[in-house]
mmCIF file of C-alpha atoms in Angstrom:
data_model
loop_
_atom_site.group_PDB
_atom_site.id
_atom_site.type_symbol
_atom_site.label_atom_id
_atom_site.label_comp_id
_atom_site.label_asym_id
_atom_site.label_seq_id
_atom_site.Cartn_x
_atom_site.Cartn_y
_atom_site.Cartn_z
ATOM 1 C CA MET A 28 -150.506 36.669 6.506
ATOM 2 C CA ALA A 29 -146.801 37.591 7.167
ATOM 3 C CA GLY A 30 -145.037 35.520 9.998
ATOM 4 C CA LYS A 31 -142.458 36.574 12.598
ATOM 5 C CA GLY A 32 -138.657 35.963 12.223
ATOM 6 C CA PHE A 33 -137.495 37.558 15.265
ATOM 7 C CA VAL A 34 -137.449 35.482 18.760
ATOM 8 C CA GLY A 35 -136.009 37.072 21.738
ATOM 9 C CA LEU A 36 -135.903 36.509 25.526
ATOM 10 C CA SER A 37 -136.040 39.258 27.627
ATOM 11 C CA LEU A 38 -133.659 40.277 30.966
ATOM 12 C CA ASP A 39 -135.527 39.886 34.439
ATOM 13 C CA MET A 40 -136.847 43.246 35.135
ATOM 14 C CA GLU A 41 -135.186 43.747 38.264
ATOM 15 C CA GLN A 42 -131.783 42.673 37.275
ATOM 16 C CA GLY A 43 -132.083 44.967 33.967
ATOM 17 C CA LYS A 44 -132.779 48.164 36.478
ATOM 18 C CA ALA A 45 -129.717 47.086 38.322
ATOM 19 C CA ILE A 46 -127.448 47.123 35.332
ATOM 20 C CA GLN A 47 -129.084 50.300 33.826
ATOM 21 C CA LYS A 48 -128.311 52.145 37.247
ATOM 22 C CA ILE A 49 -124.257 50.933 36.915
ATOM 23 C CA PHE A 50 -124.249 52.309 33.315
ATOM 24 C CA LYS A 51 -126.155 55.370 33.812
ATOM 25 C CA LEU A 52 -124.022 56.038 37.028
ATOM 26 C CA ALA A 53 -120.399 55.700 34.518
ATOM 27 C CA GLY A 54 -122.342 57.946 32.067
ATOM 28 C CA ILE A 55 -123.361 55.295 29.548
ATOM 29 C CA ASP A 56 -126.472 56.155 27.653
ATOM 30 C CA CYS A 57 -127.654 52.829 27.849
ATOM 31 C CA LEU A 58 -130.794 50.894 27.030
ATOM 32 C CA THR A 59 -133.757 50.897 29.297
ATOM 33 C CA PRO A 60 -134.333 48.048 31.360
ATOM 34 C CA SER A 61 -137.378 46.590 29.372
ATOM 35 C CA LYS A 62 -135.120 46.906 26.098
ATOM 36 C CA PHE A 63 -132.322 44.247 27.022
ATOM 37 C CA HIS A 64 -132.890 41.023 25.622
ATOM 38 C CA VAL A 65 -131.049 38.395 23.997
ATOM 39 C CA THR A 66 -131.795 37.681 19.939
ATOM 40 C CA VAL A 67 -132.508 33.993 19.747
ATOM 41 C CA ILE A 68 -132.963 33.529 16.338
ATOM 42 C CA TYR A 69 -133.566 36.549 13.320
ATOM 43 C CA ASP A 70 -134.870 35.121 10.222
ATOM 44 C CA GLU A 71 -135.355 37.939 7.491
ATOM 45 C CA GLU A 72 -138.170 35.932 5.692
ATOM 46 C CA ASP A 73 -140.224 36.253 8.785
ATOM 47 C CA PRO A 74 -141.749 32.652 8.227
ATOM 48 C CA GLU A 75 -145.166 31.566 9.064
ATOM 49 C CA ILE A 76 -143.784 28.558 11.978
ATOM 50 C CA GLU A 77 -146.015 27.987 14.509
ATOM 51 C CA ILE A 78 -144.098 27.581 17.829
ATOM 52 C CA LEU A 79 -145.306 26.273 21.107
ATOM 53 C CA LYS A 80 -145.625 29.418 23.982
ATOM 54 C CA ASN A 81 -142.330 29.385 25.822
ATOM 55 C CA ASP A 82 -142.312 30.063 29.468
ATOM 56 C CA LYS A 83 -138.804 28.829 30.725
ATOM 57 C CA THR A 84 -136.217 31.110 32.254
ATOM 58 C CA TYR A 85 -132.622 30.895 31.112
ATOM 59 C CA LYS A 86 -129.362 31.539 32.669
ATOM 60 C CA ALA A 87 -126.618 33.116 31.293
ATOM 61 C CA THR A 88 -122.978 34.216 32.783
ATOM 62 C CA ILE A 89 -121.288 37.331 31.294
ATOM 63 C CA THR A 90 -117.873 35.943 29.436
ATOM 64 C CA GLY A 91 -117.094 39.655 27.945
ATOM 65 C CA VAL A 92 -117.660 42.844 26.268
ATOM 66 C CA GLU A 93 -117.621 43.520 22.279
ATOM 67 C CA ARG A 94 -118.682 45.845 19.896
ATOM 68 C CA LEU A 95 -120.960 44.588 17.164
ATOM 69 C CA GLY A 96 -122.703 45.605 13.946
ATOM 70 C CA LYS A 97 -121.580 47.718 11.043
ATOM 71 C CA PRO A 98 -119.382 50.688 12.332
ATOM 72 C CA GLY A 99 -121.271 54.118 12.279
ATOM 73 C CA GLY A 100 -124.808 51.704 11.403
ATOM 74 C CA GLU A 101 -127.958 51.840 13.308
ATOM 75 C CA TRP A 102 -127.278 48.593 14.778
ATOM 76 C CA GLU A 103 -123.930 49.172 15.846
ATOM 77 C CA ALA A 104 -123.809 48.259 19.827
ATOM 78 C CA ILE A 105 -121.341 47.309 22.395
ATOM 79 C CA ALA A 106 -122.980 44.127 23.711
ATOM 80 C CA LEU A 107 -122.046 41.838 26.851
ATOM 81 C CA ILE A 108 -121.086 38.382 25.397
ATOM 82 C CA LEU A 109 -122.690 35.314 27.047
ATOM 83 C CA ASP A 110 -122.286 31.833 27.898
ATOM 84 C CA SER A 111 -125.566 29.847 28.141
ATOM 85 C CA PRO A 112 -125.955 26.121 26.849
ATOM 86 C CA GLU A 113 -129.726 26.472 27.169
ATOM 87 C CA ILE A 114 -130.109 29.467 25.305
ATOM 88 C CA GLU A 115 -128.071 28.030 22.405
ATOM 89 C CA ALA A 116 -129.883 24.833 22.560
ATOM 90 C CA ARG A 117 -133.249 26.882 21.870
ATOM 91 C CA HIS A 118 -131.304 28.573 19.172
ATOM 92 C CA LYS A 119 -130.846 25.083 17.744
ATOM 93 C CA GLU A 120 -134.626 24.073 18.671
ATOM 94 C CA LEU A 121 -136.009 27.388 16.622
ATOM 95 C CA GLN A 122 -133.389 26.161 13.422
ATOM 96 C CA ASN A 123 -134.810 22.789 13.753
ATOM 97 C CA ALA A 124 -138.401 24.075 13.510
ATOM 98 C CA GLY A 125 -137.780 25.751 10.130
ATOM 99 C CA PHE A 126 -135.942 29.134 11.031
ATOM 100 C CA LYS A 127 -133.065 30.361 9.286
ATOM 101 C CA HIS A 128 -130.643 32.819 11.352
ATOM 102 C CA LYS A 129 -129.242 35.715 9.271
ATOM 103 C CA HIS A 130 -125.986 35.257 10.791
ATOM 104 C CA PRO A 131 -123.799 31.850 9.903
ATOM 105 C CA SER A 132 -123.121 31.484 13.457
ATOM 106 C CA PHE A 133 -125.046 31.986 16.589
ATOM 107 C CA LYS A 134 -123.307 34.501 19.139
ATOM 108 C CA CYS A 135 -125.047 34.744 22.280
ATOM 109 C CA HIS A 136 -125.166 38.805 23.678
ATOM 110 C CA MET A 137 -127.066 41.363 25.120
ATOM 111 C CA SER A 138 -126.680 44.756 23.579
ATOM 112 C CA VAL A 139 -126.228 47.543 25.953
ATOM 113 C CA VAL A 140 -126.220 50.311 23.921
ATOM 114 C CA TYR A 141 -126.802 51.399 20.184
ATOM 115 C CA GLN A 142 -124.629 53.857 17.970
ATOM 116 C CA PRO A 143 -121.891 54.245 20.969
ATOM 117 C CA LYS A 144 -120.052 56.582 21.949
ATOM 118 C CA ASP A 145 -116.245 56.481 21.115
ATOM 119 C CA THR A 146 -115.629 55.867 25.160
ATOM 120 C CA ASP A 147 -118.781 53.317 25.647
ATOM 121 C CA GLU A 148 -116.808 50.213 25.265
ATOM 122 C CA ASP A 149 -113.959 50.948 27.150
ATOM 123 C CA LEU A 150 -116.326 52.061 30.156
ATOM 124 C CA ILE A 151 -118.263 48.724 29.599
ATOM 125 C CA GLU A 152 -115.563 46.779 30.071
ATOM 126 C CA LEU A 153 -113.807 48.077 32.808
ATOM 127 C CA ILE A 154 -117.577 47.810 34.451
ATOM 128 C CA TYR A 155 -117.555 44.118 33.330
ATOM 129 C CA LYS A 156 -114.053 43.600 34.495
ATOM 130 C CA LEU A 157 -114.519 45.282 37.869
ATOM 131 C CA GLY A 158 -117.284 42.630 38.881
ATOM 132 C CA VAL A 159 -120.130 44.944 39.824
ATOM 133 C CA LEU A 160 -122.818 43.242 37.463
ATOM 134 C CA PRO A 161 -124.511 40.113 38.376
ATOM 135 C CA GLU A 162 -122.712 36.949 38.117
ATOM 136 C CA GLU A 163 -125.446 35.201 36.365
ATOM 137 C CA LEU A 164 -128.331 36.874 34.037
ATOM 138 C CA ILE A 165 -131.744 35.415 33.783
ATOM 139 C CA PHE A 166 -133.879 35.898 30.870
ATOM 140 C CA GLY A 167 -137.537 34.636 30.164
ATOM 141 C CA ASP A 168 -140.407 36.003 28.220
ATOM 142 C CA GLU A 169 -139.847 34.794 25.184
ATOM 143 C CA HIS A 170 -141.532 36.957 22.651
ATOM 144 C CA LEU A 171 -141.602 36.769 18.756
ATOM 145 C CA GLY A 172 -141.964 39.911 16.055
ATOM 146 C CA THR A 173 -141.061 40.731 12.605
ATOM 147 C CA THR A 174 -137.751 41.453 11.239
ATOM 148 C CA VAL A 175 -138.895 44.594 9.724
#
């Protein structure tokens, strides 16, 4: 039986709708509200590790905007970089349970758009600097999945 190597936290749906509206008004073809999430762990081995259901909510503040992933690749993204000691602690809990994160370090972020247009990064950066995004983001509904 295959295990699960992806653990994510979903953005609060109302915040997701508000954020999507802001980005759409700026002409950015962003993700839908149900797709906004933080990847807490990504273990390509999809291990069979039992974890208890987690109903907690986590707060995060936006600290910047960054282009992530392989340029031109399927998972190239423009992301909001987040500060959340709570989510970082959850990442460590999952590592302590046996998950091995794909990347050497954990960068707490929420992707806004995959395969971005040339102008998306500048527009998202401008929106962030204008201060129209929520000051604090709320994540919850922890969910597991496979990495393939």
